[in-house]
Amino acid sequence: IVNSLVSVIDTATGAQTGSTLTLAGRADRPPLVSADGTRALVANNAGTAVILNTATGGQTGATFTLTGEPQDFQLLTADGSRVLITTVDGSDLTGFTTRAAVFDTASGGQIGSTVTLRGAFSGSLLRADAGRALIVSYTRSPLLGTITSRVAVLNTTTGKQTGFTQTLSGEIFGADPLRADGSRVVLTRRIWNPFTMSGAARMTVINTSTGWP
């Protein structure tokens, strides 16, 4: 039986904060820390995950189950009661799948339904004030090396996808809101042409209220 021991350390003093948490299974990946540094997500190789309060060192809410390896972890509320977690599973041989879901940290239950995208996780743009998140994945052609991106809008209040997944040629390397309310986001894409050995940049605007360009 393999267990993982998880502790929060105060880097200023070198002292441990709170008690050591025991998580059944092997924690293969380093913890994911929220943007404000107040929460950390720790998951084992069996898909069991916990959230730690970095100020107290204690577990926040219930233990919950994930499919795949966590790639991104974002707080949707200031008190950490709802979170957005993105995972990836698969391999180079079988292909990758990106999954994004909203969780209630008190119960450990999922809110809404999982947004599933073909390909590996590329990134996310969260507009917590607007209640929307943009989830991006990508696949690469093994023959040509070209990249295809997929974009989905997730309603972070209901936990459900808005509209349909958009498939775009090229790699998305920029996602910037055009409006203060987050209803329009411009995506900047890099498109590579393997025949002419040249690249081009393209811009696409996504309506996050509908999920359509």
N, CA and C of each residue as an Amber inpcrd file, in Angstrom:
protein
   639
   0.8490000  -1.1830000   0.0000000   0.0000000   0.0000000   0.0000000
   0.8890000   1.2380000   0.0000000   0.6050000   2.1480000  -0.9250000
   1.3850000   3.3810000  -1.0290000   0.5200000   4.5490000  -0.6050000
   1.0120000   5.3520000   0.3140000   0.3390000   6.5730000   0.7320000
   1.2410000   7.7720000   0.4670000   0.6390000   8.9090000   0.2130000
   1.3900000  10.1510000   0.0280000   1.1420000  11.0600000   1.2190000
   2.1980000  11.6680000   1.7200000   2.1080000  12.6040000   2.8350000
   2.2550000  14.0200000   2.3000000   1.3080000  14.8740000   2.6260000
   1.2710000  16.2330000   2.0820000   1.3260000  17.2410000   3.2250000
   2.2360000  18.1820000   3.1280000   2.3880000  19.2050000   4.1640000
   2.5630000  20.5750000   3.5240000   2.1390000  21.6040000   4.2220000
   2.3500000  22.9910000   3.8020000   3.4890000  23.5680000   4.6320000
   4.4740000  24.1470000   3.9550000   5.6500000  24.7010000   4.6300000
   5.6930000  26.2150000   4.4370000   5.9100000  26.9200000   5.5180000
   6.1080000  28.3660000   5.4760000   7.5390000  28.6110000   5.0230000
   7.7150000  29.1360000   3.8070000   9.0670000  29.3080000   3.2600000
   9.8680000  30.3900000   3.9710000   9.1820000  31.2680000   4.6800000
   9.9000000  32.3170000   5.4150000  10.5570000  31.7630000   6.6710000
   9.8650000  30.8350000   7.3450000  10.3710000  30.2980000   8.6050000
  10.8810000  28.8700000   8.4960000  10.4540000  28.1690000   7.4460000
  10.8270000  26.7630000   7.3130000   9.9870000  25.8430000   8.1630000
   9.0040000  26.3890000   8.8500000   8.1600000  25.5960000   9.7410000
   6.9320000  25.0820000   8.9990000   6.4190000  23.9550000   9.4520000
   5.2170000  23.3950000   8.8590000   3.9820000  24.1420000   9.3420000
   3.0450000  24.3480000   8.4180000   1.7660000  24.9760000   8.7490000
   0.7020000  23.8970000   8.8460000   0.0960000  23.7610000  10.0160000
  -0.9360000  22.7530000  10.1910000  -0.3710000  21.3580000  10.2950000
  -1.2200000  20.3670000  10.0820000  -0.8440000  18.9680000  10.2170000
  -0.5620000  18.3390000   8.8580000   0.1350000  17.2100000   8.8860000
   0.4180000  16.4630000   7.6700000  -0.8290000  15.6870000   7.2420000
  -1.1530000  15.7760000   5.9610000  -2.3130000  15.0830000   5.4160000
  -1.8480000  13.8090000   4.7170000  -2.5390000  12.7060000   4.9970000
  -2.2390000  11.4360000   4.3410000  -3.2430000  11.1940000   3.2290000
  -2.7150000  11.0040000   2.0180000  -3.5520000  10.7550000   0.8480000
  -3.2360000   9.3650000   0.3220000  -4.2490000   8.4960000   0.2740000
  -4.0310000   7.1400000  -0.2150000  -3.5830000   7.1690000  -1.6690000
  -2.6020000   6.3460000  -2.0080000  -2.0970000   6.3090000  -3.3720000
  -0.8610000   7.1760000  -3.5490000  -0.3170000   7.1520000  -4.7400000
   0.9070000   7.8790000  -5.0510000   0.5780000   9.1920000  -5.7570000
   1.0510000  10.2880000  -5.2090000   0.8740000  11.6020000  -5.8290000
   2.0140000  11.8220000  -6.8140000   1.7430000  11.5570000  -8.1050000
   2.8080000  11.5970000  -9.1110000   3.1690000  13.0050000  -9.5600000
   2.2110000  13.9210000  -9.4580000   2.4320000  15.2620000  -9.9690000
   2.5060000  16.2680000  -8.8230000   3.2330000  17.3690000  -9.0230000
   3.2640000  18.4050000  -7.9870000   1.8960000  19.0540000  -7.8320000
   1.6100000  19.6040000  -6.6620000   0.3130000  20.2600000  -6.4430000
   0.1050000  21.4310000  -7.4010000  -1.1610000  21.7030000  -7.7160000
  -1.5200000  22.8910000  -8.4720000  -2.0210000  23.9330000  -7.4920000
  -1.4700000  25.1360000  -7.5760000  -1.8120000  26.2000000  -6.6190000
  -2.6800000  27.2360000  -7.3240000  -3.7150000  27.6990000  -6.6470000
  -4.5990000  28.7150000  -7.2140000  -3.8430000  30.0160000  -7.4360000
  -4.3830000  30.8660000  -8.3000000  -3.6970000  32.1060000  -8.6760000
  -3.4150000  32.9990000  -7.4720000  -4.3140000  32.9820000  -6.4760000
  -4.0980000  33.8410000  -5.3030000  -3.2670000  33.1560000  -4.2220000
  -2.9090000  31.9030000  -4.4580000  -2.0430000  31.1940000  -3.5210000
  -2.7120000  30.6810000  -2.2630000  -4.0360000  30.7740000  -2.1740000
  -4.7270000  30.3810000  -0.9430000  -5.1240000  28.9140000  -0.9080000
  -5.1570000  28.2490000  -2.0730000  -5.5690000  26.8530000  -2.1460000
  -4.5910000  26.0660000  -3.0170000  -4.4590000  24.7810000  -2.7020000
  -3.6140000  23.8900000  -3.5000000  -4.3650000  22.5900000  -3.7420000
  -4.3070000  22.1070000  -4.9740000  -4.9600000  20.8610000  -5.3520000
  -3.9100000  19.7580000  -5.4130000  -4.1760000  18.6760000  -4.6800000
  -3.2740000  17.5240000  -4.6570000  -4.0700000  16.2990000  -5.0830000
  -3.5500000  15.5500000  -6.0630000  -4.2490000  14.3680000  -6.5640000
  -3.2950000  13.1800000  -6.6120000  -3.8630000  11.9770000  -6.4380000
  -3.0390000  10.7790000  -6.5380000  -3.2150000  10.1180000  -7.9030000
  -2.5110000   8.9950000  -8.1100000  -2.5410000   8.3300000  -9.4150000
  -3.8540000   7.5880000  -9.6700000  -4.7230000   7.5030000  -8.6700000
  -6.0180000   6.8290000  -8.8340000  -7.1510000   7.8090000  -9.0990000
  -6.8400000   9.1070000  -9.1270000  -7.8510000  10.1070000  -9.4100000
  -8.5120000  10.7090000  -8.1890000  -8.0430000  10.3640000  -6.9950000
  -8.5710000  10.9790000  -5.7780000  -7.8550000  12.3040000  -5.5480000
  -8.6130000  13.3470000  -5.2270000  -8.0170000  14.6770000  -5.0750000
  -8.5540000  15.3740000  -3.8260000  -7.7080000  16.2340000  -3.2550000
  -8.0960000  17.0550000  -2.1090000  -7.6140000  18.4680000  -2.3470000
  -8.2390000  19.4130000  -1.6840000  -7.8320000  20.8160000  -1.7460000
  -7.3430000  21.2320000  -0.3670000  -6.1820000  21.8500000  -0.3220000
  -5.6030000  22.3210000   0.9300000  -5.7310000  23.8270000   1.0400000
  -6.0060000  24.2890000   2.2520000  -5.9470000  25.7040000   2.5760000
  -4.4980000  26.0070000   2.9480000  -3.8080000  26.7870000   2.1270000
  -2.3830000  27.0070000   2.3560000  -2.0990000  27.8570000   3.5850000
  -3.1140000  28.5590000   4.1010000  -2.9130000  29.3740000   5.3030000
  -2.9450000  28.5170000   6.5610000  -3.7650000  27.4690000   6.5440000
  -3.9180000  26.6190000   7.7300000  -3.2380000  25.2680000   7.5750000
  -3.0000000  24.8490000   6.3300000  -2.4090000  23.5430000   6.0840000
  -3.4140000  22.4170000   6.1180000  -4.6890000  22.7340000   6.3630000
  -5.7180000  21.7090000   6.4750000  -6.4810000  21.4920000   5.1820000
  -7.1790000  20.3670000   5.1050000  -7.9960000  20.0710000   3.9420000
  -9.2470000  20.9310000   3.9360000  -9.6090000  21.4220000   2.7590000
 -10.8200000  22.2190000   2.5820000 -11.8840000  21.3680000   1.9210000
 -13.0070000  21.1670000   2.6010000 -14.1080000  20.4230000   2.0150000
 -13.8360000  18.9400000   1.9290000 -14.5620000  18.2870000   1.0220000
 -14.5250000  16.8380000   0.8980000 -13.4870000  16.3890000  -0.1210000
 -13.1650000  15.1040000  -0.0700000 -12.3320000  14.4790000  -1.0870000
 -13.1950000  14.1850000  -2.3150000 -12.6430000  14.3780000  -3.5090000
 -13.4320000  14.1210000  -4.7030000 -12.6150000  13.3630000  -5.7400000
 -13.2870000  12.9310000  -6.8030000 -12.6770000  12.0530000  -7.8030000
 -12.5410000  12.7580000  -9.1490000 -11.3670000  12.5900000  -9.7820000
 -11.0920000  13.1910000 -11.0830000 -10.7690000  12.1060000 -12.0980000
 -11.0410000  12.3920000 -13.3710000 -10.6370000  11.5190000 -14.4710000
  -9.4550000  12.1590000 -15.1760000  -8.3050000  11.5050000 -15.1290000
  -7.1130000  12.0520000 -15.7670000  -6.2390000  12.8300000 -14.7910000
  -5.1570000  13.3810000 -15.3050000  -4.2020000  14.1340000 -14.4990000
  -4.5680000  15.6150000 -14.4950000  -4.6260000  16.2400000 -13.3130000
  -4.9590000  17.6700000 -13.2360000  -3.9260000  18.5240000 -13.9690000
  -4.4270000  19.4750000 -14.7600000  -3.5690000  20.3930000 -15.5080000
  -3.7690000  21.8460000 -15.1020000  -4.9730000  22.1580000 -14.6260000
  -5.2940000  23.5470000 -14.2990000  -6.3060000  23.5670000 -13.1640000
  -6.1410000  24.5340000 -12.2500000  -6.9750000  24.6140000 -11.0480000
  -7.2410000  26.0810000 -10.7470000  -8.5130000  26.4700000 -10.7810000
  -8.8570000  27.8740000 -10.5740000 -10.0410000  28.0050000  -9.6260000
  -9.9520000  28.9910000  -8.7460000 -11.0570000  29.2820000  -7.8330000
 -12.1170000  30.0920000  -8.5710000 -13.3790000  29.7270000  -8.3590000
 -14.4800000  30.4620000  -8.9690000 -15.1460000  31.4020000  -7.9850000
 -14.8870000  31.2090000  -6.7040000 -15.4290000  32.0730000  -5.6600000
 -14.3090000  32.4480000  -4.6930000 -14.4580000  33.5840000  -4.0440000
 -13.4160000  34.0690000  -3.1360000 -13.2050000  33.1280000  -1.9550000
 -14.2720000  32.4610000  -1.5180000 -14.1530000  31.5570000  -0.3760000
 -13.7380000  30.1490000  -0.7750000 -13.5270000  29.9250000  -2.0750000
 -13.0700000  28.6190000  -2.5290000 -14.1280000  27.5400000  -2.5070000
 -15.3980000  27.9300000  -2.4450000 -16.4710000  26.9270000  -2.3670000
 -16.7480000  26.2580000  -3.7030000 -16.3560000  26.9020000  -4.8030000
 -16.4880000  26.3120000  -6.1360000 -15.1780000  26.4900000  -6.8890000
 -14.7720000  25.4350000  -7.5940000 -13.5010000  25.4700000  -8.3200000
 -13.6860000  24.8980000  -9.7160000 -12.8100000  25.3100000 -10.6140000
 -12.7580000  24.7780000 -11.9730000 -11.4800000  23.9650000 -12.1010000
 -11.6360000  22.6920000 -12.4690000 -10.4810000  21.8030000 -12.6020000
 -10.4620000  21.2270000 -14.0090000  -9.3100000  21.3070000 -14.6590000
  -9.1300000  20.7470000 -15.9940000  -8.1220000  19.6100000 -15.9190000
  -8.4740000  18.4640000 -16.5110000  -7.6040000  17.2940000 -16.4990000
  -7.3670000  16.8050000 -17.9210000  -6.3440000  15.9620000 -18.0700000
  -6.0370000  15.3320000 -19.3580000  -5.7330000  13.8590000 -19.1250000
  -6.2520000  12.9950000 -19.9920000  -5.8680000  11.5870000 -19.9560000
  -5.6240000  11.1110000 -21.3780000  -4.9320000   9.9770000 -21.5050000
  -4.6010000   9.4310000 -22.8150000  -3.1010000   9.3210000 -22.9930000
  -2.6810000   9.1130000 -24.2390000  -1.2560000   8.9570000 -24.5520000
  -1.0030000   9.4020000 -25.9870000   0.2780000   9.4400000 -26.3630000
   0.6210000   9.7930000 -27.7400000   0.0830000   8.7540000 -28.7220000
  -0.0170000   7.5110000 -28.2610000  -0.4810000   6.4390000 -29.1290000
  -1.9950000   6.4910000 -29.3380000  -2.7410000   6.6710000 -28.2530000
  -4.2110000   6.6330000 -28.3240000  -4.8330000   8.0020000 -28.5140000
  -4.0480000   9.0570000 -28.2920000  -4.5890000  10.4130000 -28.3420000
  -4.9900000  10.8890000 -26.9580000  -5.0990000  12.1950000 -26.7940000
  -5.4130000  12.7870000 -25.4980000  -6.8310000  13.3470000 -25.4790000
  -7.3870000  13.4350000 -24.2680000  -8.6930000  14.0330000 -24.0510000
  -8.6020000  15.0270000 -22.9080000  -9.1100000  16.2350000 -23.1360000
  -9.1400000  17.2750000 -22.1050000 -10.5420000  17.3430000 -21.5150000
 -10.6080000  17.4020000 -20.1790000 -11.8940000  17.4880000 -19.4790000
 -11.8650000  18.6530000 -18.4960000 -12.9200000  19.4600000 -18.5120000
 -13.0430000  20.5860000 -17.5820000 -14.3610000  20.4630000 -16.8400000
 -14.3240000  20.6720000 -15.5240000 -15.5340000  20.5160000 -14.7200000
 -15.4960000  21.4550000 -13.5260000 -16.6880000  21.8380000 -13.0730000
 -16.8430000  22.6920000 -11.8860000 -17.2210000  21.7980000 -10.7080000
 -16.5890000  22.0420000  -9.5600000 -16.8390000  21.2250000  -8.3730000
 -17.2500000  22.0880000  -7.1840000 -18.1300000  21.5190000  -6.3670000
 -18.4890000  22.0850000  -5.0660000 -17.5120000  21.4910000  -4.0600000
 -16.6510000  22.3220000  -3.4790000 -15.6000000  21.7850000  -2.6200000
 -16.1260000  21.2760000  -1.2770000 -17.2850000  21.7730000  -0.8400000
 -17.8300000  21.3150000   0.4430000 -18.2840000  19.8600000   0.3570000
 -18.9620000  19.5200000  -0.7350000 -19.4910000  18.1690000  -0.8920000
 -18.5800000  17.2680000  -1.7130000 -17.6950000  17.8680000  -2.5100000
 -16.8610000  17.0880000  -3.4080000 -17.5860000  16.6930000  -4.6750000
 -18.8400000  17.1470000  -4.8160000 -19.6400000  16.7920000  -5.9820000
 -19.4340000  17.7350000  -7.1400000 -19.6870000  17.2310000  -8.3410000
 -19.5590000  18.0450000  -9.5420000 -20.8220000  18.8480000  -9.7830000
 -20.6500000  20.0620000 -10.2790000 -21.7690000  20.9280000 -10.6600000
 -21.8820000  20.8920000 -12.1830000 -23.0570000  20.5470000 -12.6830000
 -23.2390000  20.5000000 -14.1290000 -22.6470000  19.2500000 -14.7460000
 -22.1220000  19.3690000 -15.9460000 -21.5730000  18.2290000 -16.6850000
 -20.1710000  18.5610000 -17.1970000 -19.3920000  17.5310000 -17.4480000
 -18.0120000  17.7140000 -17.8890000 -17.9480000  18.2020000 -19.3340000
 -17.1170000  19.2170000 -19.5740000 -16.8310000  19.6690000 -20.9390000
 -15.6440000  18.8470000 -21.4440000 -15.8500000  18.1120000 -22.5260000
 -14.8270000  17.2120000 -23.0450000 -14.3590000  17.6760000 -24.4180000
 -13.0510000  17.7870000 -24.5740000 -12.4510000  18.2130000 -25.8340000
 -11.4200000  17.1930000 -26.2840000 -11.3820000  16.9320000 -27.5640000
 -10.3310000  16.0860000 -28.1090000  -9.0080000  16.8310000 -28.0520000
  -7.9540000  16.1280000 -27.6800000  -6.6280000  16.7280000 -27.6620000
  -6.1350000  17.0530000 -26.2670000  -4.8880000  17.4800000 -26.2010000
  -4.2490000  17.8580000 -24.9450000  -4.6400000  19.2720000 -24.5530000
  -4.5790000  19.5330000 -23.2660000  -4.9540000  20.8490000 -22.7380000
  -3.9570000  21.8990000 -23.1870000  -4.4890000  23.0250000 -23.6830000
  -3.6450000  24.1200000 -24.1510000  -3.6810000  25.3020000 -23.1960000
  -4.8520000  25.5570000 -22.5840000  -4.9580000  26.6720000 -21.6590000
  -6.4040000  27.0510000 -21.4240000  -6.5970000  27.9830000 -20.5040000
  -7.9480000  28.4620000 -20.2130000  -7.9050000  29.9440000 -19.8950000
  -8.9890000  30.6080000 -20.2120000  -9.1560000  32.0220000 -19.8850000
 -10.4050000  32.1240000 -19.0360000 -10.2200000  32.5020000 -17.7780000
 -11.3350000  32.5540000 -16.8420000 -11.8180000  33.9850000 -16.6670000
 -13.1370000  34.1650000 -16.8140000 -13.7760000  35.4310000 -16.5050000
 -14.7630000  35.1500000 -15.3800000 -14.2410000  35.0930000 -14.1580000
 -15.0670000  34.7340000 -13.0170000 -16.2050000  35.7290000 -12.8030000
 -15.9260000  37.0100000 -13.0890000 -16.9520000  38.0300000 -12.8910000
 -18.0810000  37.8800000 -13.9020000 -17.7610000  37.3190000 -15.0740000
 -18.7690000  37.1190000 -16.1070000 -19.3570000  35.7200000 -16.0610000
 -18.8060000  34.8560000 -15.2120000 -19.3250000  33.5050000 -15.0800000
 -19.0140000  32.6080000 -16.2610000 -17.9050000  32.8710000 -16.9520000
 -17.5480000  32.0690000 -18.1160000 -16.0600000  31.7410000 -18.1200000
 -15.7440000  30.5890000 -18.6940000 -14.3490000  30.2040000 -18.8760000
 -14.1910000  29.6250000 -20.2740000 -13.0730000  29.9510000 -20.9140000
 -12.7590000  29.4540000 -22.2480000 -11.7410000  28.3280000 -22.0820000
 -12.0850000  27.1250000 -22.5390000 -11.1970000  25.9740000 -22.4290000
 -10.6540000  25.6520000 -23.8140000  -9.3280000  25.4710000 -23.9240000
  -8.6880000  25.2620000 -25.2260000  -7.8570000  23.9760000 -25.1910000
  -8.0010000  23.1460000 -26.2500000  -7.1660000  21.9590000 -26.4110000
  -6.5430000  21.9830000 -27.8040000  -5.6110000  21.0540000 -28.0420000
  -4.9820000  21.0140000 -29.3650000  -4.5800000  19.5870000 -29.7250000
  -4.5370000  19.3150000 -31.0250000  -3.9780000  18.0740000 -31.5500000
  -2.9500000  18.4360000 -32.6110000  -1.9620000  17.5520000 -32.7750000
  -0.9030000  17.7940000 -33.7600000  -0.8840000  16.6380000 -34.7700000
  -0.8620000  16.9620000 -36.0540000  -0.7930000  15.9440000 -37.0860000
   0.5660000  15.2540000 -37.0420000   0.5850000  13.9200000 -36.8980000
   1.8790000  13.2240000 -36.8400000   2.6320000  13.2600000 -38.1660000
   1.9400000  13.4900000 -39.2600000   2.5890000  13.5070000 -40.5700000
   3.0790000  14.8940000 -40.9620000   2.2290000  15.8960000 -40.7610000
   2.5560000  17.2510000 -41.2220000   3.0640000  18.1630000 -40.1010000
   2.7390000  17.8100000 -38.8710000   3.1450000  18.6550000 -37.7530000
   2.2530000  19.8590000 -37.5470000   1.1540000  19.9460000 -38.2940000
   0.2260000  21.0640000 -38.1400000  -0.6420000  20.8700000 -36.9050000
  -1.1210000  21.9740000 -36.3620000  -1.8880000  21.9490000 -35.1230000
  -3.3270000  22.3780000 -35.3880000  -4.2600000  21.6670000 -34.7560000
  -5.6740000  22.0210000 -34.7770000  -6.1120000  22.2970000 -33.3370000
  -6.7640000  23.4210000 -33.1300000  -7.2100000  23.8080000 -31.7870000
  -8.7220000  23.6500000 -31.6660000  -9.1600000  23.3570000 -30.4440000
 -10.5930000  23.2690000 -30.1400000 -10.8880000  24.1520000 -28.9460000
 -12.0030000  24.8820000 -29.0430000 -12.3570000  25.8810000 -28.0320000
 -13.7880000  25.6440000 -27.5650000 -13.9760000  25.6400000 -26.2560000
 -15.3140000  25.4990000 -25.6800000 -15.5070000  26.5470000 -24.5980000
 -16.7370000  27.0500000 -24.4890000 -17.0860000  28.0150000 -23.4470000
 -17.8270000  27.2770000 -22.3400000 -17.3620000  27.4280000 -21.1150000
 -17.9640000  26.7850000 -19.9510000 -18.6250000  27.8400000 -19.0800000
 -19.9070000  27.6410000 -18.7730000 -20.6190000  28.5070000 -17.8330000
 -20.2370000  28.0540000 -16.4330000 -19.4930000  28.8740000 -15.7170000
 -18.9650000  28.4520000 -14.4190000 -20.0110000  28.4770000 -13.3080000
 -21.1870000  29.0200000 -13.5930000 -22.2810000  29.0040000 -12.6140000
 -23.0500000  27.6880000 -12.6920000 -23.3970000  27.2890000 -13.9110000
 -24.1580000  26.0570000 -14.1000000 -23.2620000  24.8380000 -14.2750000
 -21.9890000  25.0710000 -14.6320000 -21.0760000  23.9620000 -14.8810000
 -21.3020000  23.2910000 -16.2120000 -22.0260000  23.9360000 -17.1200000
 -22.3520000  23.3390000 -18.4120000 -21.7330000  24.1330000 -19.5570000
 -21.5370000  23.4520000 -20.6820000 -20.9880000  24.1080000 -21.8540000
 -22.0260000  25.0070000 -22.5000000 -21.5480000  26.1490000 -22.9810000
 -22.3880000  27.0810000 -23.7280000 -22.1390000  26.9000000 -25.2160000
 -23.1790000  26.5640000 -25.9790000 -23.0110000  26.3760000 -27.4150000
 -22.2410000  25.1130000 -27.7400000 -21.5330000  25.1390000 -28.8630000
 -20.8090000  23.9710000 -29.3520000 -19.3150000  24.2550000 -29.4070000
 -18.5390000  23.1870000 -29.3780000 -17.0870000  23.3090000 -29.4730000
 -16.6950000  23.8110000 -30.8620000 -15.7940000  24.7800000 -30.8990000
 -15.3100000  25.3480000 -32.1620000 -13.9530000  24.7360000 -32.5010000
 -13.7920000  24.3180000 -33.7550000 -12.5270000  23.7570000 -34.2320000
 -11.8460000  24.7780000 -35.1330000 -10.6050000  25.1280000 -34.7890000
  -9.8750000  26.1670000 -35.5110000  -8.5040000  25.6470000 -35.9180000
  -8.0660000  26.0010000 -37.1040000  -6.7270000  25.6120000 -37.5410000
  -5.6880000  26.4650000 -36.8260000  -4.5580000  25.8620000 -36.5290000
  -3.4660000  26.5950000 -35.9040000  -3.4410000  26.4900000 -34.3960000
  -2.3650000  27.0000000 -33.8400000  -2.1390000  26.9990000 -32.3930000
  -2.5870000  28.3350000 -31.8000000  -3.4040000  28.2880000 -30.7720000
  -3.8630000  29.5040000 -30.1050000  -2.8280000  29.9200000 -29.0650000
  -2.2870000  31.1140000 -29.2110000  -1.2800000  31.5780000 -28.2600000
  -1.6920000  32.8810000 -27.5730000  -2.8970000  33.3590000 -27.8610000
  -3.3830000  34.5600000 -27.1940000  -4.8870000  34.5290000 -27.0720000
  -5.4040000  34.9120000 -25.9090000  -6.8500000  34.9970000 -25.6840000
  -7.1000000  36.2090000 -24.8080000  -7.7020000  37.2360000 -25.3970000
  -7.8700000  38.5010000 -24.6830000  -9.3150000  38.9880000 -24.7800000
  -9.8900000  39.4210000 -23.6650000 -11.2670000  39.9330000 -23.6980000
 -11.3440000  41.2490000 -24.4580000 -12.4090000  41.4040000 -25.2580000
 -12.6330000  42.6370000 -26.0050000 -13.5790000  43.5670000 -25.2700000
 -14.3930000  43.0150000 -24.3910000 -15.3590000  43.8070000 -23.6460000
 -15.1890000  43.5730000 -22.1520000 -15.5620000  44.5670000 -21.3780000
 -15.4180000  44.4730000 -19.9310000 -16.2700000  43.3640000 -19.3380000
 -17.4030000  43.0660000 -19.9880000 -18.2830000  42.0230000 -19.4580000
 -17.8530000  40.6240000 -19.8850000 -16.7740000  40.5220000 -20.6510000
 -16.2530000  39.2210000 -21.0520000 -17.0680000  38.5160000 -22.1010000
 -18.0010000  39.1970000 -22.7430000 -18.8710000  38.5510000 -23.7280000
 -18.1990000  38.3280000 -25.0760000 -17.0740000  38.9710000 -25.3260000
 -16.3150000  38.7740000 -26.5600000 -14.8440000  38.5630000 -26.2110000
 -14.2650000  37.5210000 -26.8080000 -12.8470000  37.2180000 -26.5940000
 -12.1870000  37.0320000 -27.9540000 -11.0410000  37.6740000 -28.1590000
 -10.3230000  37.5140000 -29.4210000  -9.2080000  36.4890000 -29.2220000
  -9.1970000  35.4890000 -30.0960000  -8.1790000  34.4410000 -30.0660000
  -7.1780000  34.6960000 -31.1850000  -5.9080000  34.6590000 -30.8680000
  -4.8480000  34.8280000 -31.8650000  -4.2290000  33.4620000 -32.1390000
  -4.1970000  33.1110000 -33.4300000  -3.7200000  31.7890000 -33.8200000
  -2.4650000  31.8830000 -34.6780000  -1.5950000  30.9010000 -34.5120000
  -0.3980000  30.7680000 -35.3530000  -0.6000000  29.5500000 -36.2480000
  -0.6450000  29.7640000 -37.5760000  -0.9020000  28.6880000 -38.5210000
   0.3650000  28.3990000 -39.3260000   0.7860000  27.1310000 -39.3170000
   2.0050000  26.7390000 -40.0160000   1.6540000  25.9680000 -41.2870000
   2.2730000  26.3560000 -42.3840000   2.0810000  25.6680000 -43.6540000
   3.3310000  24.8330000 -43.9290000   3.2310000  23.5030000 -43.8230000
   4.4190000  22.6600000 -43.9930000   4.9030000  22.5720000 -45.4330000
   4.0660000  22.9420000 -46.3690000   4.4560000  22.8510000 -47.7850000
   5.2740000  24.0640000 -48.2240000   4.8910000  25.2320000 -47.7340000
   5.6320000  26.4480000 -48.0780000   6.6420000  26.8190000 -46.9950000
   6.6050000  26.0350000 -45.8920000   7.4940000  26.3050000 -44.7450000
   7.3410000  27.7420000 -44.2710000   6.1010000  28.1710000 -44.1460000
   5.8390000  29.5340000 -43.7000000   4.6670000  29.5350000 -42.7220000
   4.5760000  30.6000000 -41.9590000   3.5040000  30.7120000 -40.9810000
   2.7000000  31.9810000 -41.1830000   1.5290000  31.9990000 -40.5930000
   0.6680000  33.1720000 -40.6590000  -0.1000000  33.2870000 -39.3540000
  -0.5110000  34.4920000 -39.0320000  -1.2980000  34.7360000 -37.8250000
  -2.7340000  35.0500000 -38.2130000  -3.6740000  34.5150000 -37.4670000
  -5.0850000  34.7710000 -37.6860000  -5.7470000  35.1170000 -36.3580000
  -6.8040000  35.9130000 -36.4240000  -7.5320000  36.3020000 -35.2180000
  -8.9960000  35.9300000 -35.3740000  -9.5750000  35.3570000 -34.3280000
 -10.9760000  34.9470000 -34.3210000 -11.6390000  35.4710000 -33.0600000
 -12.8320000  36.0200000 -33.1980000 -13.5830000  36.5260000 -32.0430000
 -14.6420000  35.4970000 -31.6570000 -14.6750000  35.1460000 -30.3810000
 -15.6500000  34.2070000 -29.8510000 -16.6570000  34.9530000 -28.9720000
 -17.9290000  34.7060000 -29.2080000 -18.9890000  35.2390000 -28.3550000
 -19.1800000  34.2530000 -27.2080000 -18.7520000  34.6160000 -26.0190000
 -18.8060000  33.6790000 -24.8990000 -20.2300000  33.5080000 -24.3520000
 -21.1650000  34.3200000 -24.8100000 -22.5630000  34.1610000 -24.4140000
 -23.2460000  33.0350000 -25.1870000 -22.7050000  32.7640000 -26.3910000
 -23.3030000  31.7330000 -27.2480000 -22.3410000  30.5880000 -27.5640000
 -21.0330000  30.8280000 -27.4110000 -20.0290000  29.8350000 -27.7710000
 -19.6840000  29.8360000 -29.2400000 -20.2480000  30.7660000 -30.0050000
 -20.0160000  30.8380000 -31.4410000 -19.1030000  32.0220000 -31.7940000
 -18.4130000  31.9130000 -32.9660000 -17.6020000  33.0590000 -33.4400000
 -18.4970000  34.2490000 -33.7690000
